[in-house]
Structure formats: structure tokens, C-alpha cells
Amino acid sequence: MNNFFGMIPSVLMIVSPILITAVGGMICERSGVVNIALEGLMSIGAFAAAATHVLLEGFFPGSIWVALLVGSLCGMLISVIHAFAAISLNADQTVSGTGINLLASGITVFFSQIIFRMDRTKPFQTGMMPGIFGIYPTALIAIIVVLISWFVLYKLPFGLRLRACGEDPSVAASVGIKVKRTRYIAVLVSGFLAGLAGGCLVFTQTIQYTSNTINGAGYIALAAVSFGRWRPAGISASSLLFGSAVAFSIYVVNIPFLRNLLPSEFFSMLPYLITLLALVVFSGKNYAPRASGKPYSRGG
């Protein structure tokens, strides 16, 4: 029982970046644009945040918070590429997002070599410190992001317009909604949140950015959007499920019975196995926005 309660801060630490990224993916898809690039945008945000913190932490006390903002803005900046290709050029959204994932894996190593003369950032001296009950501030950030997304989507006129663009952009345009502009905003918001999530991850789960820092968290967040039926409450629950599976795969080495029963590699693949099963189970359910992934070509 003590081991279970002791896992809670770690579970929330792992869940938070997944949930923040999933909220961005949900907003993007509710507007009609699929953002496969979440993994790459998290990588960009994690690298930018880590590099900024390393360069500032010696003489600026609030460097972590500045670094989180820089990581978020860099994620948003790179997401412009996806927005331009998917919305302005009507390019295949899956291809565009995959291209950004490939770009991120190269550009982060390139700038690491330029700035730090190695294929990763230098380790930073201090990361984000746990607060009350050992819970990291990233959990609070994730909760705030979810609440704001719910309020915007369901309580503000902009949220109604955004959801209309994801369901039937032609009808939305007929009543004066600027479909392309709305979709641009949604993609940029998803990039900002993915960059923020990357920074949250690197400051709580490691001491430097490497090419393996994100390690599939963006893809898990993408699955959480689908499994959570494109709703804030749903993606919160699915992110908690997937994040708990990741935490369990790490903590299982402390449980002798399970550690001796199955090889450690089985538990390492458990989060991805659960993600795959969730996608298979829900692949036939028609919960997605009807226009998700479909380009809109009329004047928007």
C-alpha cells in the first residue's frame, strides 16, 4: 500500500506532459486538422527549454519558467509549418506531421552540436522541484490547461466556431466563420501546448535533453485523444491510464514477485501495448469530428 501511494507523485509527473499534449491534439482535431507532429513538437519544446535553462540558470533565478515559455513558443513556431502545409496548401496532414517529426529528430541534434558541441544538451544543475506531497507543479499546469480548454470549447463563442469547423467547415463558412483562420489558431495552440509539455517532461523526468527524452510520449498523447473521444474529461482519463502504465513499467522493478515472474522487457513495452489495444478497440467508434483530417478549399 505504501508503494502504491508512493507512486502517485511519479504517476502525475508522467501523466502531466501527456495530458497537456493531448489537450493540444484535441483542440487541433476539433478544428478539423490532425496533428501527427505532436511527438516532434514535444521534442522541439524539450530541447529549447533545456538549452535555455542551461544557458540561463547560473545567473537568472527564474530560468526554468523562462525556459518553459521559450519551449512553448518554439513548439508553436514549428507548428506553423504544419499549419501552412495542411491548411493553406491542402497537403496530406499525416505526411506533413510525419515530416515535422523527422525534422525535429534532426534539428535538435544539429543545434545541440552547434551550441554544446555534442548530440545532446549539457545537463542542467537543477530541474523542477516537487511541491506539496511531492507533487510537481506540472500537475497543476496540466489541470489548468484542461480546465481552460473545457471553458473555451464549451463556454465561449470561439469554441463553438472551432467545433463547427471540425464538423462541417462548409456550413461554418456559410455563417461567416473564418475556417482557415480558426484552424490556424488551433494548430498554433497545439504546437504551444506540445512545446510546453516537452519542457515539463525534460524538467521533471531527466537532467538534460537527448534524442530519447520524449520516447513516444507524443504518440501516446495522440492515442489519448482518440481513446478519450476528443473530450477534455475523456482525454484526462485516458492520459491517466497511459501515464499510469508508463509509471508502472518503471516501478515494477521494486516489486519482487512481478519482477521475477516476467522479464523486464515485457513491462517496458506495456504502455505501448495498452495504447495499441485501446486504439484497436476504439478504431471502429465514430467519435471523431466528421471533418477531421479533411482539407477545406473554399475561401476561408
PDB file of C-alpha atoms in Angstrom:
ATOM      1  CA  MET A   1       0.000   0.000   0.000  1.00  0.00           C
ATOM      2  CA  ASN A   2       2.846   2.384   0.812  1.00  0.00           C
ATOM      3  CA  ASN A   3       4.370   1.604  -2.565  1.00  0.00           C
ATOM      4  CA  PHE A   4       1.056   2.492  -4.237  1.00  0.00           C
ATOM      5  CA  PHE A   5       0.761   5.882  -2.548  1.00  0.00           C
ATOM      6  CA  GLY A   6       4.434   6.478  -3.146  1.00  0.00           C
ATOM      7  CA  MET A   7       3.830   6.086  -6.870  1.00  0.00           C
ATOM      8  CA  ILE A   8       1.207   8.845  -7.060  1.00  0.00           C
ATOM      9  CA  PRO A   9       3.642  11.788  -7.464  1.00  0.00           C
ATOM     10  CA  SER A  10       5.543   9.884 -10.144  1.00  0.00           C
ATOM     11  CA  VAL A  11       2.339   8.926 -11.943  1.00  0.00           C
ATOM     12  CA  LEU A  12       1.213  12.560 -12.005  1.00  0.00           C
ATOM     13  CA  MET A  13       4.676  13.613 -13.157  1.00  0.00           C
ATOM     14  CA  ILE A  14       4.470  11.238 -16.130  1.00  0.00           C
ATOM     15  CA  VAL A  15       0.794  11.914 -16.876  1.00  0.00           C
ATOM     16  CA  SER A  16       1.116  15.713 -16.958  1.00  0.00           C
ATOM     17  CA  PRO A  17       3.123  16.117 -20.208  1.00  0.00           C
ATOM     18  CA  ILE A  18       0.957  13.501 -21.934  1.00  0.00           C
ATOM     19  CA  LEU A  19      -2.225  15.275 -20.847  1.00  0.00           C
ATOM     20  CA  ILE A  20      -1.004  18.745 -21.857  1.00  0.00           C
ATOM     21  CA  THR A  21      -0.019  17.448 -25.287  1.00  0.00           C
ATOM     22  CA  ALA A  22      -3.300  15.554 -25.659  1.00  0.00           C
ATOM     23  CA  VAL A  23      -5.271  18.739 -24.967  1.00  0.00           C
ATOM     24  CA  GLY A  24      -3.393  20.419 -27.808  1.00  0.00           C
ATOM     25  CA  GLY A  25      -4.091  17.482 -30.095  1.00  0.00           C
ATOM     26  CA  MET A  26      -7.774  17.540 -29.138  1.00  0.00           C
ATOM     27  CA  ILE A  27      -8.109  21.255 -29.900  1.00  0.00           C
ATOM     28  CA  CYS A  28      -6.360  20.776 -33.227  1.00  0.00           C
ATOM     29  CA  GLU A  29      -8.539  17.851 -34.284  1.00  0.00           C
ATOM     30  CA  ARG A  30     -11.752  19.510 -33.107  1.00  0.00           C
ATOM     31  CA  SER A  31     -10.954  22.226 -35.667  1.00  0.00           C
ATOM     32  CA  GLY A  32     -10.527  19.607 -38.410  1.00  0.00           C
ATOM     33  CA  VAL A  33      -6.730  19.246 -38.542  1.00  0.00           C
ATOM     34  CA  VAL A  34      -4.979  16.050 -37.441  1.00  0.00           C
ATOM     35  CA  ASN A  35      -1.652  16.798 -35.767  1.00  0.00           C
ATOM     36  CA  ILE A  36       0.595  13.748 -36.093  1.00  0.00           C
ATOM     37  CA  ALA A  37       3.523  16.063 -35.279  1.00  0.00           C
ATOM     38  CA  LEU A  38       2.916  16.107 -31.513  1.00  0.00           C
ATOM     39  CA  GLU A  39       5.954  13.909 -30.859  1.00  0.00           C
ATOM     40  CA  GLY A  40       8.251  16.177 -32.837  1.00  0.00           C
ATOM     41  CA  LEU A  41       6.792  19.358 -31.338  1.00  0.00           C
ATOM     42  CA  MET A  42       7.397  17.946 -27.859  1.00  0.00           C
ATOM     43  CA  SER A  43      10.997  17.248 -28.843  1.00  0.00           C
ATOM     44  CA  ILE A  44      11.448  20.809 -30.100  1.00  0.00           C
ATOM     45  CA  GLY A  45       9.942  22.217 -26.902  1.00  0.00           C
ATOM     46  CA  ALA A  46      12.031  19.953 -24.667  1.00  0.00           C
ATOM     47  CA  PHE A  47      15.259  20.858 -26.449  1.00  0.00           C
ATOM     48  CA  ALA A  48      14.532  24.594 -26.476  1.00  0.00           C
ATOM     49  CA  ALA A  49      13.546  24.581 -22.800  1.00  0.00           C
ATOM     50  CA  ALA A  50      16.563  22.538 -21.714  1.00  0.00           C
ATOM     51  CA  ALA A  51      19.015  24.617 -23.752  1.00  0.00           C
ATOM     52  CA  THR A  52      17.555  27.884 -22.455  1.00  0.00           C
ATOM     53  CA  HIS A  53      17.698  26.685 -18.855  1.00  0.00           C
ATOM     54  CA  VAL A  54      21.299  25.511 -19.202  1.00  0.00           C
ATOM     55  CA  LEU A  55      22.347  28.898 -20.592  1.00  0.00           C
ATOM     56  CA  LEU A  56      20.431  30.964 -18.016  1.00  0.00           C
ATOM     57  CA  GLU A  57      20.376  29.032 -14.758  1.00  0.00           C
ATOM     58  CA  GLY A  58      23.741  30.313 -13.494  1.00  0.00           C
ATOM     59  CA  PHE A  59      22.642  33.944 -13.308  1.00  0.00           C
ATOM     60  CA  PHE A  60      18.817  34.037 -13.616  1.00  0.00           C
ATOM     61  CA  PRO A  61      16.793  32.520 -10.722  1.00  0.00           C
ATOM     62  CA  GLY A  62      13.584  32.050 -12.720  1.00  0.00           C
ATOM     63  CA  SER A  63      15.259  30.385 -15.671  1.00  0.00           C
ATOM     64  CA  ILE A  64      13.002  27.302 -15.593  1.00  0.00           C
ATOM     65  CA  TRP A  65       9.863  29.374 -16.175  1.00  0.00           C
ATOM     66  CA  VAL A  66      11.513  31.416 -18.901  1.00  0.00           C
ATOM     67  CA  ALA A  67      12.715  28.164 -20.460  1.00  0.00           C
ATOM     68  CA  LEU A  68       9.189  26.721 -20.401  1.00  0.00           C
ATOM     69  CA  LEU A  69       7.920  29.792 -22.236  1.00  0.00           C
ATOM     70  CA  VAL A  70      10.721  29.542 -24.807  1.00  0.00           C
ATOM     71  CA  GLY A  71       9.982  25.848 -25.348  1.00  0.00           C
ATOM     72  CA  SER A  72       6.280  26.594 -25.805  1.00  0.00           C
ATOM     73  CA  LEU A  73       6.955  29.371 -28.313  1.00  0.00           C
ATOM     74  CA  CYS A  74       9.384  27.197 -30.277  1.00  0.00           C
ATOM     75  CA  GLY A  75       6.762  24.436 -30.477  1.00  0.00           C
ATOM     76  CA  MET A  76       4.249  26.981 -31.726  1.00  0.00           C
ATOM     77  CA  LEU A  77       6.728  28.361 -34.266  1.00  0.00           C
ATOM     78  CA  ILE A  78       7.454  24.942 -35.769  1.00  0.00           C
ATOM     79  CA  SER A  79       3.730  24.149 -35.869  1.00  0.00           C
ATOM     80  CA  VAL A  80       3.364  26.986 -38.394  1.00  0.00           C
ATOM     81  CA  ILE A  81       4.949  24.614 -40.925  1.00  0.00           C
ATOM     82  CA  HIS A  82       2.213  22.047 -40.339  1.00  0.00           C
ATOM     83  CA  ALA A  83      -0.497  24.710 -40.408  1.00  0.00           C
ATOM     84  CA  PHE A  84       0.732  26.188 -43.693  1.00  0.00           C
ATOM     85  CA  ALA A  85       1.077  22.799 -45.373  1.00  0.00           C
ATOM     86  CA  ALA A  86      -2.208  21.336 -44.096  1.00  0.00           C
ATOM     87  CA  ILE A  87      -4.424  24.431 -44.270  1.00  0.00           C
ATOM     88  CA  SER A  88      -3.008  26.777 -46.904  1.00  0.00           C
ATOM     89  CA  LEU A  89      -1.630  24.137 -49.282  1.00  0.00           C
ATOM     90  CA  ASN A  90      -4.189  21.398 -48.507  1.00  0.00           C
ATOM     91  CA  ALA A  91      -1.342  18.911 -48.168  1.00  0.00           C
ATOM     92  CA  ASP A  92      -1.860  15.483 -46.655  1.00  0.00           C
ATOM     93  CA  GLN A  93      -1.942  16.148 -42.909  1.00  0.00           C
ATOM     94  CA  THR A  94      -0.375  12.828 -41.986  1.00  0.00           C
ATOM     95  CA  VAL A  95       2.571  13.386 -44.316  1.00  0.00           C
ATOM     96  CA  SER A  96       3.040  16.945 -43.059  1.00  0.00           C
ATOM     97  CA  GLY A  97       3.012  15.873 -39.428  1.00  0.00           C
ATOM     98  CA  THR A  98       5.372  12.977 -40.068  1.00  0.00           C
ATOM     99  CA  GLY A  99       7.745  15.366 -41.812  1.00  0.00           C
ATOM    100  CA  ILE A 100       7.877  17.562 -38.703  1.00  0.00           C
ATOM    101  CA  ASN A 101       8.611  14.520 -36.535  1.00  0.00           C
ATOM    102  CA  LEU A 102      11.562  13.686 -38.781  1.00  0.00           C
ATOM    103  CA  LEU A 103      12.665  17.318 -38.841  1.00  0.00           C
ATOM    104  CA  ALA A 104      12.598  17.521 -35.054  1.00  0.00           C
ATOM    105  CA  SER A 105      14.853  14.492 -34.637  1.00  0.00           C
ATOM    106  CA  GLY A 106      17.464  16.126 -36.839  1.00  0.00           C
ATOM    107  CA  ILE A 107      17.182  19.780 -35.914  1.00  0.00           C
ATOM    108  CA  THR A 108      17.536  19.185 -32.177  1.00  0.00           C
ATOM    109  CA  VAL A 109      20.751  17.208 -32.677  1.00  0.00           C
ATOM    110  CA  PHE A 110      22.022  19.845 -35.125  1.00  0.00           C
ATOM    111  CA  PHE A 111      21.522  22.737 -32.702  1.00  0.00           C
ATOM    112  CA  SER A 112      22.929  20.649 -29.850  1.00  0.00           C
ATOM    113  CA  GLN A 113      26.099  20.257 -31.866  1.00  0.00           C
ATOM    114  CA  ILE A 114      26.175  23.978 -32.649  1.00  0.00           C
ATOM    115  CA  ILE A 115      25.559  25.150 -29.082  1.00  0.00           C
ATOM    116  CA  PHE A 116      27.026  22.394 -26.889  1.00  0.00           C
ATOM    117  CA  ARG A 117      29.389  20.521 -29.258  1.00  0.00           C
ATOM    118  CA  MET A 118      27.616  17.200 -28.644  1.00  0.00           C
ATOM    119  CA  ASP A 119      24.446  15.428 -29.689  1.00  0.00           C
ATOM    120  CA  ARG A 120      22.517  16.499 -26.574  1.00  0.00           C
ATOM    121  CA  THR A 121      22.264  19.472 -24.271  1.00  0.00           C
ATOM    122  CA  LYS A 122      24.534  19.815 -21.287  1.00  0.00           C
ATOM    123  CA  PRO A 123      22.977  18.584 -18.035  1.00  0.00           C
ATOM    124  CA  PHE A 124      21.309  21.350 -16.059  1.00  0.00           C
ATOM    125  CA  GLN A 125      22.082  21.750 -12.376  1.00  0.00           C
ATOM    126  CA  THR A 126      18.517  21.862 -11.040  1.00  0.00           C
ATOM    127  CA  GLY A 127      15.242  20.759 -12.565  1.00  0.00           C
ATOM    128  CA  MET A 128      11.701  21.463 -11.378  1.00  0.00           C
ATOM    129  CA  MET A 129      11.313  20.770  -7.666  1.00  0.00           C
ATOM    130  CA  PRO A 130       8.319  18.871  -6.209  1.00  0.00           C
ATOM    131  CA  GLY A 131       5.845  20.854  -4.134  1.00  0.00           C
ATOM    132  CA  ILE A 132       3.231  19.742  -1.600  1.00  0.00           C
ATOM    133  CA  PHE A 133       3.101  15.947  -1.043  1.00  0.00           C
ATOM    134  CA  GLY A 134       5.976  15.559  -3.515  1.00  0.00           C
ATOM    135  CA  ILE A 135       3.767  16.548  -6.474  1.00  0.00           C
ATOM    136  CA  TYR A 136       5.421  18.559  -9.239  1.00  0.00           C
ATOM    137  CA  PRO A 137       3.961  21.900 -10.398  1.00  0.00           C
ATOM    138  CA  THR A 138       3.476  20.349 -13.834  1.00  0.00           C
ATOM    139  CA  ALA A 139       0.399  18.544 -12.473  1.00  0.00           C
ATOM    140  CA  LEU A 140      -1.164  21.913 -11.654  1.00  0.00           C
ATOM    141  CA  ILE A 141      -0.222  23.217 -15.093  1.00  0.00           C
ATOM    142  CA  ALA A 142      -1.950  20.217 -16.692  1.00  0.00           C
ATOM    143  CA  ILE A 143      -5.122  20.735 -14.645  1.00  0.00           C
ATOM    144  CA  ILE A 144      -5.227  24.425 -15.577  1.00  0.00           C
ATOM    145  CA  VAL A 145      -4.752  23.580 -19.266  1.00  0.00           C
ATOM    146  CA  VAL A 146      -7.631  21.071 -19.176  1.00  0.00           C
ATOM    147  CA  LEU A 147      -9.970  23.483 -17.401  1.00  0.00           C
ATOM    148  CA  ILE A 148      -9.173  26.331 -19.789  1.00  0.00           C
ATOM    149  CA  SER A 149      -9.676  24.069 -22.809  1.00  0.00           C
ATOM    150  CA  TRP A 150     -13.070  22.929 -21.487  1.00  0.00           C
ATOM    151  CA  PHE A 151     -14.150  26.512 -20.821  1.00  0.00           C
ATOM    152  CA  VAL A 152     -13.041  27.739 -24.247  1.00  0.00           C
ATOM    153  CA  LEU A 153     -14.554  24.830 -26.171  1.00  0.00           C
ATOM    154  CA  TYR A 154     -17.933  24.747 -24.446  1.00  0.00           C
ATOM    155  CA  LYS A 155     -18.499  28.161 -22.880  1.00  0.00           C
ATOM    156  CA  LEU A 156     -17.102  30.679 -25.376  1.00  0.00           C
ATOM    157  CA  PRO A 157     -18.327  31.526 -28.893  1.00  0.00           C
ATOM    158  CA  PHE A 158     -14.855  30.804 -30.264  1.00  0.00           C
ATOM    159  CA  GLY A 159     -15.108  27.215 -29.024  1.00  0.00           C
ATOM    160  CA  LEU A 160     -18.412  26.754 -30.813  1.00  0.00           C
ATOM    161  CA  ARG A 161     -16.910  28.133 -34.030  1.00  0.00           C
ATOM    162  CA  LEU A 162     -13.861  25.882 -33.678  1.00  0.00           C
ATOM    163  CA  ARG A 163     -16.005  22.777 -33.195  1.00  0.00           C
ATOM    164  CA  ALA A 164     -18.146  23.772 -36.162  1.00  0.00           C
ATOM    165  CA  CYS A 165     -15.034  23.911 -38.355  1.00  0.00           C
ATOM    166  CA  GLY A 166     -14.234  20.335 -37.358  1.00  0.00           C
ATOM    167  CA  GLU A 167     -17.737  19.038 -38.026  1.00  0.00           C
ATOM    168  CA  ASP A 168     -18.759  20.799 -41.241  1.00  0.00           C
ATOM    169  CA  PRO A 169     -16.467  23.601 -42.451  1.00  0.00           C
ATOM    170  CA  SER A 170     -18.717  24.473 -45.412  1.00  0.00           C
ATOM    171  CA  VAL A 171     -21.674  25.150 -43.146  1.00  0.00           C
ATOM    172  CA  ALA A 172     -19.418  27.057 -40.751  1.00  0.00           C
ATOM    173  CA  ALA A 173     -18.170  29.234 -43.602  1.00  0.00           C
ATOM    174  CA  SER A 174     -21.722  29.880 -44.760  1.00  0.00           C
ATOM    175  CA  VAL A 175     -22.499  31.645 -41.478  1.00  0.00           C
ATOM    176  CA  GLY A 176     -19.391  33.792 -41.615  1.00  0.00           C
ATOM    177  CA  ILE A 177     -16.843  31.709 -39.688  1.00  0.00           C
ATOM    178  CA  LYS A 178     -13.289  32.061 -40.990  1.00  0.00           C
ATOM    179  CA  VAL A 179     -12.479  28.365 -41.231  1.00  0.00           C
ATOM    180  CA  LYS A 180      -8.844  28.611 -42.218  1.00  0.00           C
ATOM    181  CA  ARG A 181      -8.070  31.277 -39.639  1.00  0.00           C
ATOM    182  CA  THR A 182      -9.757  29.218 -36.918  1.00  0.00           C
ATOM    183  CA  ARG A 183      -7.797  26.128 -37.926  1.00  0.00           C
ATOM    184  CA  TYR A 184      -4.551  28.099 -37.937  1.00  0.00           C
ATOM    185  CA  ILE A 185      -5.214  29.209 -34.362  1.00  0.00           C
ATOM    186  CA  ALA A 186      -5.971  25.631 -33.311  1.00  0.00           C
ATOM    187  CA  VAL A 187      -2.757  24.263 -34.834  1.00  0.00           C
ATOM    188  CA  LEU A 188      -0.666  27.011 -33.231  1.00  0.00           C
ATOM    189  CA  VAL A 189      -2.271  26.349 -29.846  1.00  0.00           C
ATOM    190  CA  SER A 190      -1.497  22.643 -30.190  1.00  0.00           C
ATOM    191  CA  GLY A 191       2.117  23.493 -31.010  1.00  0.00           C
ATOM    192  CA  PHE A 192       2.350  25.803 -27.994  1.00  0.00           C
ATOM    193  CA  LEU A 193       0.974  23.140 -25.654  1.00  0.00           C
ATOM    194  CA  ALA A 194       3.167  20.384 -27.106  1.00  0.00           C
ATOM    195  CA  GLY A 195       6.225  22.595 -26.624  1.00  0.00           C
ATOM    196  CA  LEU A 196       5.127  23.338 -23.059  1.00  0.00           C
ATOM    197  CA  ALA A 197       4.656  19.622 -22.413  1.00  0.00           C
ATOM    198  CA  GLY A 198       8.125  18.859 -23.749  1.00  0.00           C
ATOM    199  CA  GLY A 199       9.599  21.379 -21.334  1.00  0.00           C
ATOM    200  CA  CYS A 200       7.580  19.953 -18.439  1.00  0.00           C
ATOM    201  CA  LEU A 201       8.830  16.477 -19.283  1.00  0.00           C
ATOM    202  CA  VAL A 202      12.508  17.359 -19.537  1.00  0.00           C
ATOM    203  CA  PHE A 203      12.491  19.332 -16.261  1.00  0.00           C
ATOM    204  CA  THR A 204      10.857  16.562 -14.223  1.00  0.00           C
ATOM    205  CA  GLN A 205      11.979  13.265 -15.741  1.00  0.00           C
ATOM    206  CA  THR A 206      15.595  13.875 -16.734  1.00  0.00           C
ATOM    207  CA  ILE A 207      18.539  16.250 -16.316  1.00  0.00           C
ATOM    208  CA  GLN A 208      19.204  17.044 -19.990  1.00  0.00           C
ATOM    209  CA  TYR A 209      17.661  16.730 -23.428  1.00  0.00           C
ATOM    210  CA  THR A 210      18.681  13.737 -25.549  1.00  0.00           C
ATOM    211  CA  SER A 211      17.195  12.211 -28.669  1.00  0.00           C
ATOM    212  CA  ASN A 212      15.404   9.669 -26.431  1.00  0.00           C
ATOM    213  CA  THR A 213      13.903  12.140 -23.958  1.00  0.00           C
ATOM    214  CA  ILE A 214      10.364  12.183 -25.361  1.00  0.00           C
ATOM    215  CA  ASN A 215      10.403   8.432 -26.085  1.00  0.00           C
ATOM    216  CA  GLY A 216       6.967   8.127 -27.657  1.00  0.00           C
ATOM    217  CA  ALA A 217       5.058  10.407 -25.247  1.00  0.00           C
ATOM    218  CA  GLY A 218       3.682  12.412 -28.172  1.00  0.00           C
ATOM    219  CA  TYR A 219       2.296   9.298 -29.830  1.00  0.00           C
ATOM    220  CA  ILE A 220       0.739   8.186 -26.548  1.00  0.00           C
ATOM    221  CA  ALA A 221      -0.885  11.631 -26.263  1.00  0.00           C
ATOM    222  CA  LEU A 222      -2.223  11.258 -29.789  1.00  0.00           C
ATOM    223  CA  ALA A 223      -3.749   7.919 -28.809  1.00  0.00           C
ATOM    224  CA  ALA A 224      -5.188   9.504 -25.652  1.00  0.00           C
ATOM    225  CA  VAL A 225      -7.108  11.978 -27.826  1.00  0.00           C
ATOM    226  CA  SER A 226      -8.794   9.153 -29.722  1.00  0.00           C
ATOM    227  CA  PHE A 227      -9.313   6.963 -26.657  1.00  0.00           C
ATOM    228  CA  GLY A 228     -10.743   9.960 -24.785  1.00  0.00           C
ATOM    229  CA  ARG A 229     -13.289  10.633 -27.554  1.00  0.00           C
ATOM    230  CA  TRP A 230     -11.996  14.156 -28.222  1.00  0.00           C
ATOM    231  CA  ARG A 231     -13.379  15.483 -24.919  1.00  0.00           C
ATOM    232  CA  PRO A 232     -11.431  17.103 -22.035  1.00  0.00           C
ATOM    233  CA  ALA A 233     -12.742  14.660 -19.415  1.00  0.00           C
ATOM    234  CA  GLY A 234     -12.125  11.683 -21.669  1.00  0.00           C
ATOM    235  CA  ILE A 235      -8.563  12.602 -22.555  1.00  0.00           C
ATOM    236  CA  SER A 236      -7.842  13.285 -18.880  1.00  0.00           C
ATOM    237  CA  ALA A 237      -8.897   9.732 -18.017  1.00  0.00           C
ATOM    238  CA  SER A 238      -7.064   8.163 -20.952  1.00  0.00           C
ATOM    239  CA  SER A 239      -3.894  10.138 -20.222  1.00  0.00           C
ATOM    240  CA  LEU A 240      -4.074   8.956 -16.611  1.00  0.00           C
ATOM    241  CA  LEU A 241      -4.424   5.362 -17.820  1.00  0.00           C
ATOM    242  CA  PHE A 242      -1.498   5.531 -20.227  1.00  0.00           C
ATOM    243  CA  GLY A 243       0.672   7.520 -17.826  1.00  0.00           C
ATOM    244  CA  SER A 244      -0.022   5.032 -15.048  1.00  0.00           C
ATOM    245  CA  ALA A 245       1.074   2.228 -17.352  1.00  0.00           C
ATOM    246  CA  VAL A 246       4.356   4.059 -18.015  1.00  0.00           C
ATOM    247  CA  ALA A 247       4.900   4.635 -14.294  1.00  0.00           C
ATOM    248  CA  PHE A 248       4.110   1.008 -13.521  1.00  0.00           C
ATOM    249  CA  SER A 249       6.627  -0.196 -16.106  1.00  0.00           C
ATOM    250  CA  ILE A 250       9.278   1.817 -14.251  1.00  0.00           C
ATOM    251  CA  TYR A 251       8.286   0.873 -10.704  1.00  0.00           C
ATOM    252  CA  VAL A 252       7.776  -2.829 -11.369  1.00  0.00           C
ATOM    253  CA  VAL A 253      11.459  -3.450 -10.624  1.00  0.00           C
ATOM    254  CA  ASN A 254      10.611  -2.684  -6.993  1.00  0.00           C
ATOM    255  CA  ILE A 255       8.011  -5.481  -6.847  1.00  0.00           C
ATOM    256  CA  PRO A 256       9.951  -8.760  -6.436  1.00  0.00           C
ATOM    257  CA  PHE A 257       7.038 -11.056  -7.325  1.00  0.00           C
ATOM    258  CA  LEU A 258       6.320  -9.415 -10.688  1.00  0.00           C
ATOM    259  CA  ARG A 259       9.978  -8.772 -11.400  1.00  0.00           C
ATOM    260  CA  ASN A 260      10.713 -12.489 -11.062  1.00  0.00           C
ATOM    261  CA  LEU A 261       7.540 -13.595 -12.836  1.00  0.00           C
ATOM    262  CA  LEU A 262       8.118 -11.813 -16.151  1.00  0.00           C
ATOM    263  CA  PRO A 263      11.132 -10.281 -17.882  1.00  0.00           C
ATOM    264  CA  SER A 264      11.593  -6.516 -17.502  1.00  0.00           C
ATOM    265  CA  GLU A 265      11.226  -6.058 -21.272  1.00  0.00           C
ATOM    266  CA  PHE A 266       7.576  -7.077 -21.003  1.00  0.00           C
ATOM    267  CA  PHE A 267       6.819  -4.238 -18.610  1.00  0.00           C
ATOM    268  CA  SER A 268       8.787  -1.784 -20.743  1.00  0.00           C
ATOM    269  CA  MET A 269       6.510  -2.479 -23.696  1.00  0.00           C
ATOM    270  CA  LEU A 270       3.340  -2.474 -21.545  1.00  0.00           C
ATOM    271  CA  PRO A 271       2.440   1.227 -22.061  1.00  0.00           C
ATOM    272  CA  TYR A 272       2.678   0.863 -25.826  1.00  0.00           C
ATOM    273  CA  LEU A 273       0.755  -2.423 -25.767  1.00  0.00           C
ATOM    274  CA  ILE A 274      -2.064  -0.780 -23.813  1.00  0.00           C
ATOM    275  CA  THR A 275      -2.044   2.151 -26.241  1.00  0.00           C
ATOM    276  CA  LEU A 276      -2.253  -0.207 -29.215  1.00  0.00           C
ATOM    277  CA  LEU A 277      -5.097  -2.213 -27.695  1.00  0.00           C
ATOM    278  CA  ALA A 278      -7.007   0.976 -26.902  1.00  0.00           C
ATOM    279  CA  LEU A 279      -6.686   2.146 -30.492  1.00  0.00           C
ATOM    280  CA  VAL A 280      -7.831  -1.232 -31.826  1.00  0.00           C
ATOM    281  CA  VAL A 281     -10.868  -1.318 -29.523  1.00  0.00           C
ATOM    282  CA  PHE A 282     -11.933   2.226 -30.372  1.00  0.00           C
ATOM    283  CA  SER A 283     -10.929   2.291 -34.042  1.00  0.00           C
ATOM    284  CA  GLY A 284     -14.434   1.377 -35.131  1.00  0.00           C
ATOM    285  CA  LYS A 285     -16.169   4.000 -32.999  1.00  0.00           C
ATOM    286  CA  ASN A 286     -17.264   7.133 -34.827  1.00  0.00           C
ATOM    287  CA  TYR A 287     -16.499   9.727 -32.165  1.00  0.00           C
ATOM    288  CA  ALA A 288     -14.053  11.809 -34.192  1.00  0.00           C
ATOM    289  CA  PRO A 289     -15.038  15.211 -35.629  1.00  0.00           C
ATOM    290  CA  ARG A 290     -16.533  14.487 -39.055  1.00  0.00           C
ATOM    291  CA  ALA A 291     -14.191  16.821 -40.948  1.00  0.00           C
ATOM    292  CA  SER A 292     -11.047  15.823 -39.044  1.00  0.00           C
ATOM    293  CA  GLY A 293      -8.176  15.330 -41.467  1.00  0.00           C
ATOM    294  CA  LYS A 294     -10.125  16.700 -44.427  1.00  0.00           C
ATOM    295  CA  PRO A 295      -8.777  19.812 -46.187  1.00  0.00           C
ATOM    296  CA  TYR A 296     -11.027  22.795 -46.729  1.00  0.00           C
ATOM    297  CA  SER A 297     -10.562  24.536 -50.044  1.00  0.00           C
ATOM    298  CA  ARG A 298     -13.274  27.172 -50.233  1.00  0.00           C
ATOM    299  CA  GLY A 299     -12.291  30.728 -49.345  1.00  0.00           C
ATOM    300  CA  GLY A 300     -11.702  30.668 -45.591  1.00  0.00           C
TER     301      GLY A 300
END
